[in-house]
Coordinates of C-alpha atoms and ligand atoms in Angstrom, one line a residue:
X1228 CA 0.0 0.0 0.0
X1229 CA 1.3 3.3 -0.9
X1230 CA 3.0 5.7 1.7
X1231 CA 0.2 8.5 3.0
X1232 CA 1.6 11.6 2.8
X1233 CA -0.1 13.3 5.8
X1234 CA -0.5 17.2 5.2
X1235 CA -1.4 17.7 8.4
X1236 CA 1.6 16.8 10.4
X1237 CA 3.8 18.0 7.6
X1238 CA 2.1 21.7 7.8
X1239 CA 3.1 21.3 11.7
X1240 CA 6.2 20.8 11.7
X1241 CA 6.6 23.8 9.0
X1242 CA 4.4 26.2 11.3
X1243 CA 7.0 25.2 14.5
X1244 CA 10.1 25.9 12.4
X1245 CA 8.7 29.3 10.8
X1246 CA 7.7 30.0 14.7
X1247 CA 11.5 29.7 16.0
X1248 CA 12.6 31.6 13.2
X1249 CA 9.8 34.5 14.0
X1250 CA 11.2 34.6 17.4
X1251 CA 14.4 34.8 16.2
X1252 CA 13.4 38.0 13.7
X1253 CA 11.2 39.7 16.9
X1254 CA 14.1 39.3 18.9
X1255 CA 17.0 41.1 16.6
X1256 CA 14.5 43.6 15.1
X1257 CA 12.4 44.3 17.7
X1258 CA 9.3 43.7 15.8
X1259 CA 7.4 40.2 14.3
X1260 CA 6.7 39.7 10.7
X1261 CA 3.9 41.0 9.7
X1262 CA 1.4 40.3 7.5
X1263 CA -2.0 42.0 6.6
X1264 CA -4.9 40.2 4.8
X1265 CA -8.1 41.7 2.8
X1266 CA -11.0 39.8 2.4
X1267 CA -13.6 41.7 0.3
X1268 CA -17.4 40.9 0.8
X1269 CA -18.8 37.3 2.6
X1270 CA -18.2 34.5 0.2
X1271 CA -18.3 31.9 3.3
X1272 CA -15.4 29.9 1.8
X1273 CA -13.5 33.2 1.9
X1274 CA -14.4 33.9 5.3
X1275 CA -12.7 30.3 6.8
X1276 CA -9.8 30.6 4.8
X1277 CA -9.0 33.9 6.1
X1278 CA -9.9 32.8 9.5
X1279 CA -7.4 29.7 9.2
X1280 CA -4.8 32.2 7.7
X1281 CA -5.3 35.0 10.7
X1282 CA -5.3 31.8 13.6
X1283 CA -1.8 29.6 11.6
X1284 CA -0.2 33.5 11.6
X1285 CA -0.9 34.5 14.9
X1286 CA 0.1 31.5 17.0
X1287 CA 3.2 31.0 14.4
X1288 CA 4.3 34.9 16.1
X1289 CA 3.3 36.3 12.6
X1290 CA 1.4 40.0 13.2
X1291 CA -1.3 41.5 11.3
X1292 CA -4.5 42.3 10.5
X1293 CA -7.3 41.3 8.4
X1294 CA -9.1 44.3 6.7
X1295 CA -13.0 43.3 5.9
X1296 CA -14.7 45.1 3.2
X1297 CA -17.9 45.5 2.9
X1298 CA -19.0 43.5 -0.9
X1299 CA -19.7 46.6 -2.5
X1300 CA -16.3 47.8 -2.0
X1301 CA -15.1 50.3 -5.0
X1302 CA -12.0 49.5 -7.2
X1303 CA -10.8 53.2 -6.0
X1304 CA -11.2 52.2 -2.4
X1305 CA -9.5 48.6 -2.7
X1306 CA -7.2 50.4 -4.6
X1307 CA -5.9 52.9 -2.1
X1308 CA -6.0 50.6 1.1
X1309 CA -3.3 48.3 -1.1
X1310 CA -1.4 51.3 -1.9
X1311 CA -1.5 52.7 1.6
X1312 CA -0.1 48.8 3.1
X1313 CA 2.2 48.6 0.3
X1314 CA 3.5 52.2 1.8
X1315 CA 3.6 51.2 5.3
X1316 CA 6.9 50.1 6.4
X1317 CA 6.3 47.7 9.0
X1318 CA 4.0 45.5 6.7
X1319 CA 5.9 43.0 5.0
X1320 CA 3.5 41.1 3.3
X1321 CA -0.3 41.4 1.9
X1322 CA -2.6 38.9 0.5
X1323 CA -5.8 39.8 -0.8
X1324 CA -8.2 36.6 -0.8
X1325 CA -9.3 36.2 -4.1
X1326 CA -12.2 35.5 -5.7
X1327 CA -13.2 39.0 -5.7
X1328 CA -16.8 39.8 -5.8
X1329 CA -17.4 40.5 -9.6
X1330 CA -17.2 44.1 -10.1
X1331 CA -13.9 43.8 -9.0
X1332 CA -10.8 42.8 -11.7
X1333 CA -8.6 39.8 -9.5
X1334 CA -5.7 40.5 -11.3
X1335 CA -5.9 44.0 -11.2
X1336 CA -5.9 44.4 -8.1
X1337 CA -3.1 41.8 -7.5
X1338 CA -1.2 44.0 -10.0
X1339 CA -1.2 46.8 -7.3
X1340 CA 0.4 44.8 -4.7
X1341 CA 4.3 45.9 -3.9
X1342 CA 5.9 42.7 -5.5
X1343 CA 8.5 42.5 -2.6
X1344 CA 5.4 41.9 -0.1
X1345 CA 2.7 39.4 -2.7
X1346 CA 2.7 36.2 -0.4
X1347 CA 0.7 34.7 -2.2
X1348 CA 3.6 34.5 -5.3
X1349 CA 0.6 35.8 -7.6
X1350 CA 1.8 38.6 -9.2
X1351 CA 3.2 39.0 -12.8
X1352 CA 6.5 40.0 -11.6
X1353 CA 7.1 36.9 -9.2
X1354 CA 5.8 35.0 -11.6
X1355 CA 8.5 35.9 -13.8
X1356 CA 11.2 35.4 -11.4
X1357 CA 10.0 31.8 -11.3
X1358 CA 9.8 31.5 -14.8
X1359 CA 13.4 32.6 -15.3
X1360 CA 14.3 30.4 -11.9
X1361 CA 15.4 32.9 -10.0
X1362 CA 14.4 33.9 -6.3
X1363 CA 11.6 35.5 -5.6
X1364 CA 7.9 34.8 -3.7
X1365 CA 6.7 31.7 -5.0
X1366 CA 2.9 30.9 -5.2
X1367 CA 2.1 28.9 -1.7
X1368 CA 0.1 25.6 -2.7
X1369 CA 2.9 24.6 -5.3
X1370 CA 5.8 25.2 -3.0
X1371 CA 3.6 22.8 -0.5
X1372 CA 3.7 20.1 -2.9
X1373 CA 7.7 20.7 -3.8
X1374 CA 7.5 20.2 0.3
X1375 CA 5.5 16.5 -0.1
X1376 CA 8.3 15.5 -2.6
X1377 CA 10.7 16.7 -0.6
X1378 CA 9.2 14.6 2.9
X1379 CA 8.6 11.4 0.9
X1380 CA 12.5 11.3 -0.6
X1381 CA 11.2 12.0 -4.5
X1382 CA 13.8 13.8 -6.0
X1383 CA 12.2 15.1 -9.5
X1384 CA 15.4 14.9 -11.1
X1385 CA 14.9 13.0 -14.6
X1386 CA 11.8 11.7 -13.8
X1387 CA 9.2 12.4 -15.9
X1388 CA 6.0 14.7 -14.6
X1389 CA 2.8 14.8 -15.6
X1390 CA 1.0 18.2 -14.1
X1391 CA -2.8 18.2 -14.5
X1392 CA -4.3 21.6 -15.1
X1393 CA -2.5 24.9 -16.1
X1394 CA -3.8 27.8 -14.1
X1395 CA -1.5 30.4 -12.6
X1396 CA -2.4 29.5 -9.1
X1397 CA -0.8 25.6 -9.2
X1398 CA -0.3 24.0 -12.7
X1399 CA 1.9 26.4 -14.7
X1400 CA 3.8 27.1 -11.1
X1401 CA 4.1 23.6 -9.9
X1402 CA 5.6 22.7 -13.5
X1403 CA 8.1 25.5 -13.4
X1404 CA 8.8 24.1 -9.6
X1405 CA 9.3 21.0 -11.2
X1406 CA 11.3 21.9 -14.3
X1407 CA 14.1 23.6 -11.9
X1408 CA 14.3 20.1 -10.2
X1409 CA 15.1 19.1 -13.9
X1410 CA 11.9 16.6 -13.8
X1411 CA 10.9 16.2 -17.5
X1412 CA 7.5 18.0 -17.5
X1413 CA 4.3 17.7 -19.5
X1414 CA 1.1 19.8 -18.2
X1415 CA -1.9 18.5 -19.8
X1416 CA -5.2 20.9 -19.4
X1417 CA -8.8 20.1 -20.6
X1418 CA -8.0 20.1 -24.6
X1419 CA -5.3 17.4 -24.1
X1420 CA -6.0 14.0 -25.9
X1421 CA -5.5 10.6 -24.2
X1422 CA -5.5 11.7 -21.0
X1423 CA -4.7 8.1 -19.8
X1424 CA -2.0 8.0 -21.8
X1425 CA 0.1 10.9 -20.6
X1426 CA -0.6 10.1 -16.7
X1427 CA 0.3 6.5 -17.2
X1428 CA 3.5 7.9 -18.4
X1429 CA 4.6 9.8 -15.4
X1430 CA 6.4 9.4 -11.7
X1431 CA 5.0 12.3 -10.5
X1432 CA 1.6 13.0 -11.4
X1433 CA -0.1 16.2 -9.6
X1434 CA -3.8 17.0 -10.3
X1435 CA -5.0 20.5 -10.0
X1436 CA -8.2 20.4 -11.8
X1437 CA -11.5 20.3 -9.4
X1438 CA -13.5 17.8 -11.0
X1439 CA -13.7 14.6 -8.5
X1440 CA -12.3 11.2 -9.7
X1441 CA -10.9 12.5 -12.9
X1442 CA -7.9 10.5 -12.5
X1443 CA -8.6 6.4 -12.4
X1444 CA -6.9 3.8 -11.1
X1445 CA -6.2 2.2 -14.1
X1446 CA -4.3 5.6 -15.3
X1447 CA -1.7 5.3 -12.5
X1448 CA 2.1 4.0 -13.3
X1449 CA 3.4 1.5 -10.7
X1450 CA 5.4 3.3 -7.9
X1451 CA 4.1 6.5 -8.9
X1452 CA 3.6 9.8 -6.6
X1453 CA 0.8 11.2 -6.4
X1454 CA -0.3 15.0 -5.4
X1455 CA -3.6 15.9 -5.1
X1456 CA -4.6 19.4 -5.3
X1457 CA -8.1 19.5 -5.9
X1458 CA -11.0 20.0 -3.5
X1459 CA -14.9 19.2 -4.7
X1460 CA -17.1 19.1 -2.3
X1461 CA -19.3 15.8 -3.2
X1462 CA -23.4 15.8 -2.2
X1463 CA -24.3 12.7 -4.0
X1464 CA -24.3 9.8 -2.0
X1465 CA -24.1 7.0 -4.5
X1466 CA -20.5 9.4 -5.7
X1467 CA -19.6 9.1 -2.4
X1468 CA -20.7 5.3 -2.1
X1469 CA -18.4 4.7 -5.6
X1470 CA -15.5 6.8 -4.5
X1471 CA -15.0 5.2 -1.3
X1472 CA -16.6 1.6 -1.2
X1473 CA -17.6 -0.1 2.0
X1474 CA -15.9 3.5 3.9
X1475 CA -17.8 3.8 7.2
X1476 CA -15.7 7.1 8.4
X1477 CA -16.6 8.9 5.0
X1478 CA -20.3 7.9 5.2
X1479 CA -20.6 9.6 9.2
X1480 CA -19.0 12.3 7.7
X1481 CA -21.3 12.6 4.5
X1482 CA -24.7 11.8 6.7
X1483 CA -22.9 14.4 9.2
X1484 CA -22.2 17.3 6.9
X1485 CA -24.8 16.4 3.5
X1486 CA -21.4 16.1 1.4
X1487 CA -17.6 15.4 1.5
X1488 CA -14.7 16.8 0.3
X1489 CA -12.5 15.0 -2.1
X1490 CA -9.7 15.3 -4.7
X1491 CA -9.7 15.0 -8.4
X1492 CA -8.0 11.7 -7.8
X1493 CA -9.6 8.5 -7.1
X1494 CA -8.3 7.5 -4.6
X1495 CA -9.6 4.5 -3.2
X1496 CA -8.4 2.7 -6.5
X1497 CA -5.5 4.7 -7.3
X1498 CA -3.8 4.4 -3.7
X1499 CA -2.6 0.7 -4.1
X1500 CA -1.0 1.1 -7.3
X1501 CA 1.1 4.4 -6.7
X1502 CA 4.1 4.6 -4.4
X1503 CA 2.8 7.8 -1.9
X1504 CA 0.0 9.9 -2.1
X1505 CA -1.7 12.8 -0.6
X1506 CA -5.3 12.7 0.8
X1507 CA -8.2 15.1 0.5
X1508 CA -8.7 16.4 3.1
X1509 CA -5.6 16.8 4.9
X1510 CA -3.2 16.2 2.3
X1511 CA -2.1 19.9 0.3
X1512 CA -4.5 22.2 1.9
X1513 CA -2.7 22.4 5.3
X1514 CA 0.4 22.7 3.6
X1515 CA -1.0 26.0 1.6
X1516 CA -1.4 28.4 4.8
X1517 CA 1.9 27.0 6.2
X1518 CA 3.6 27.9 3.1
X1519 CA 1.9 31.2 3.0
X1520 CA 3.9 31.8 6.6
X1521 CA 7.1 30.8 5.2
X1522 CA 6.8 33.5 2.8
X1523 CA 6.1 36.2 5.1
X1524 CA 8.9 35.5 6.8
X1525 CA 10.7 35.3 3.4
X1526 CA 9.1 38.5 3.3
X1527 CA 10.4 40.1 6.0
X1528 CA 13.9 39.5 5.7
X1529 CA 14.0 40.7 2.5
X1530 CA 12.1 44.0 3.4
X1531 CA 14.9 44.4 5.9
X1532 CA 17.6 43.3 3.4
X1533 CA 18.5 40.3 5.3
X1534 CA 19.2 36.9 3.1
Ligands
NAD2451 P1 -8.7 26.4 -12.4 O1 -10.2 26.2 -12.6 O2 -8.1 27.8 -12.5 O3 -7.9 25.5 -13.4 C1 -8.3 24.2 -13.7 C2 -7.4 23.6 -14.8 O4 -7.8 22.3 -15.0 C3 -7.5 24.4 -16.1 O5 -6.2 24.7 -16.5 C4 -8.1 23.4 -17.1 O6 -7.5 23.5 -18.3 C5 -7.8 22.1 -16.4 N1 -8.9 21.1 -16.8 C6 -10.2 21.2 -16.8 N2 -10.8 20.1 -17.1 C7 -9.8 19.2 -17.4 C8 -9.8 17.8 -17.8 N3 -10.9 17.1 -18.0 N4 -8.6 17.2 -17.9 C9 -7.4 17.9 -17.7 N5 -7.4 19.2 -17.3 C10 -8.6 19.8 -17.1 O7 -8.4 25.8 -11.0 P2 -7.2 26.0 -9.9 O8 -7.3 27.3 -9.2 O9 -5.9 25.6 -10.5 O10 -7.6 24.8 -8.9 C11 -7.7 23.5 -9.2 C12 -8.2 22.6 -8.1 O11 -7.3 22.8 -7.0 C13 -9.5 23.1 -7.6 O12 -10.3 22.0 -7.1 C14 -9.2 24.0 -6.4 O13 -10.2 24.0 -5.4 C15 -8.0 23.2 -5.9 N6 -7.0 24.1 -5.1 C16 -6.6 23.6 -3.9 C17 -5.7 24.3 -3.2 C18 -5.2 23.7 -1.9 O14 -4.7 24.4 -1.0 N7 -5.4 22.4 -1.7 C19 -5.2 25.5 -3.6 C20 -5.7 26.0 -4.8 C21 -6.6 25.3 -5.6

C-alpha cells in the first residue's frame, strides 16, 4: 500500500520551524513579521480561509491584520487601502483573498500589490522570477507540494511529470517548480488527448483540476507519486458510495455534513498502485497556509535586506 503523505503533520512541523525563526526575527528587530490580509465581501469559503490564515499567523508569532470590506467595495477604495499597506513600512506582506466579488478585476488588483510583499507569489513579476528560476515569492500551494516530494524522498530529477491543469495559481507554477528540479514535464489541461495515456507515463503526477475522480486507477504508473490538489465538495451519496466503497468514516462524515470533500483523484483505486500519495482532506490544503507563513517570513527579511 502506498506511503500517506499526511499534510497535516507536515504543515506542523513547517508552522513550528517558521515560529523559531519569528522569534528569532522579533528578537533582533524588535518587531514580528507581519502580515496583513483583505477579504472583500462574505463568500463563506473566503471567510474560513482567512480565519485559518489569521489563527496559523498568529500562534506562528506572525502579526497582522485582516481588513474586511464591505462587498460593495469600489475599485478606488480597494485600490488605495493596497497602496497605503504597500507604503507602510512595517508591513511586509499582503494577501488579498481572491475570488473577488465580480465588479472587481482579480488581477488587477493583485497587480497593485508591492511585489517584494505578494505572499501569495501571484503577481506577474514573481511570476517571472519563477519562470526565469530565480528567487523570488513563490505561489504557496505549489511550493507545499515541492514540500510533499521533498518529505517522501522524490527527487524530480529525470523523472518524468505529468501536471494536470495549467492555471497560474498551481499547474503552470508547480511545472516550473518542477522543471528547476530538472523533472521532465508535460502539463496537460482540458484540450489534451489521451488523458490516460500521458498520466500512465509519469512518476509524479499532480492534479490540480476540481473535477472529482478524474484520474482512475487504471491511469496510474506503478510506484508513482501522487499530489492531489483538488477540493470538490461531493453531495451525492451513490458518488460518495463509488468513491469510497464499504468507507464507514466517509459515510458519518457525508450523513454528518450532507457532502464530503474530495480530490480529483480516485483514490480509493489509485492508492494501491502508486508509491505515496496525498489525501483530501488533509493532504495539500494544510500545507497551503503554512507555506503562505514561510513566505512572510521570506518576506520580512527581505524588506529588511537580510538573506
Ligand atoms: P482552475 O479552474 O483555475 O484550473 C483548472 C485547470 O484544469 C485548467 O487549467 C483546465 O484546463 C484544467 N482542466 C479542466 N478540465 C480538465 C480535464 N478534463 N482534464 C485535464 N485538465 C482539465 O483551478 P485551480 O485554481 O488551478 O484549482 C484546481 C483545483 O485545485 C480546484 O479543485 C481547487 O479548489 C484546488 N485548489 C486547492 C488548493 C489547496 O490548497 N489544496 C489551492 C488552490 C486550488
Amino acid at each position: 500500500m502506498a506511503e500517506l503523505i499526511d499534510g497535516k503533520a507536515l504543515a506542523k512541523e513547517v508552522r513550528a520551524e517558521v515560529k523559531a525563526r519569528a522569534e528569532a526575527f522579533q528578537a533582533t528587530h524588535g518587531r514580528p513579521p507581519g502580515l496583513h490580509v483583505v477579504l472583500v465581501g462574505d463568500d463563506p469559503a473566503s471567510q474560513v480561509y482567512v480565519r485559518n490564515k489569521e489563527r496559523a499567523a498568529h500562534k506562528a508569532g506572525i502579526a497582522g491584520e485582516v481588513h474586511r470590506l464591505p462587498a460593495d467595495t469600489s475599485e478606488a477604495d480597494l485600490l488605495a487601502l493596497i497602496f497605503e499597506l504597500n507604503a507602510d513600512d512595517g508591513i511586509d506582506g499582503i494577501l488579498v483573498q481572491l475570488p473577488l466579488p465580480d465588479h472587481l478585476d482579480d488581477q488587477m488588483v493583485v497587480d497593485a500589490i508591492d511585489p517584494a510583499k505578494d505572499v501569495d507569489g501571484l503577481h506577474p513579476f514573481n511570476a517571472g522570477l519563477l519562470t526565469v528560476g530565480r528567487r523570488g515569492l513563490r505561489p504557496c500551494t505549489p511550493s507545499g507540494c515541492m514540500r510533499m516530494l521533498e518529505q517522501v524522498g522524490c527527487d524530480p530529477k529525470g523523472k518524468r511529470a505529468l501536471v494536470l491543469g495549467r492555471s497560474t495559481l498551481v499547474g503552470k507554477p508547480i511545472a516550473m517548480m518542477l522543471l528547476e528540479k530538472h523533472a521532465t514535464v508535460t502539463i496537460a489541461h482540458s484540450r489534451t488527448e489521451n488523458l490516460g495515456d500521458r498520466v500512465r507515463e509519469a512518476d509524479i503526477v499532480v492534479a490540480a483540476v476540481g473535477r472529482p475522480n478524474l484520474v482512475k486507477g487504471d491511469w496510474i504508473k506503478e510506484g508513482a507519486v501522487v499530489i492531489d490538489v483538488g477540493i470538490n465538495r461531493v453531495d451525492d451519496v451513490a458518488e460518495v458510495k463509488h468513491l469510497y466503497p464499504g468507507s464507514e468514516k466517509r459515510m458519518r462524515r457525508f450523513e454528518k455534513n450532507g457532502s464530503i470533500l474530495v480530490g480529483d483523484v480516485d483514490f480509493t483505486r489509485v492508492r494501491p498502485i502508486s508509491g505515496a500519495i496525498t489525501p483530501v482532506p488533509g493532504g495539500v490544503g494544510p500545507l497551503t497556509v503554512a507555506m503562505l507563513l514561510v513566505n512572510t517570513l521570506t518576506a520580512a527579511k527581505h524588506h529588511l535586506g537580510i538573506d
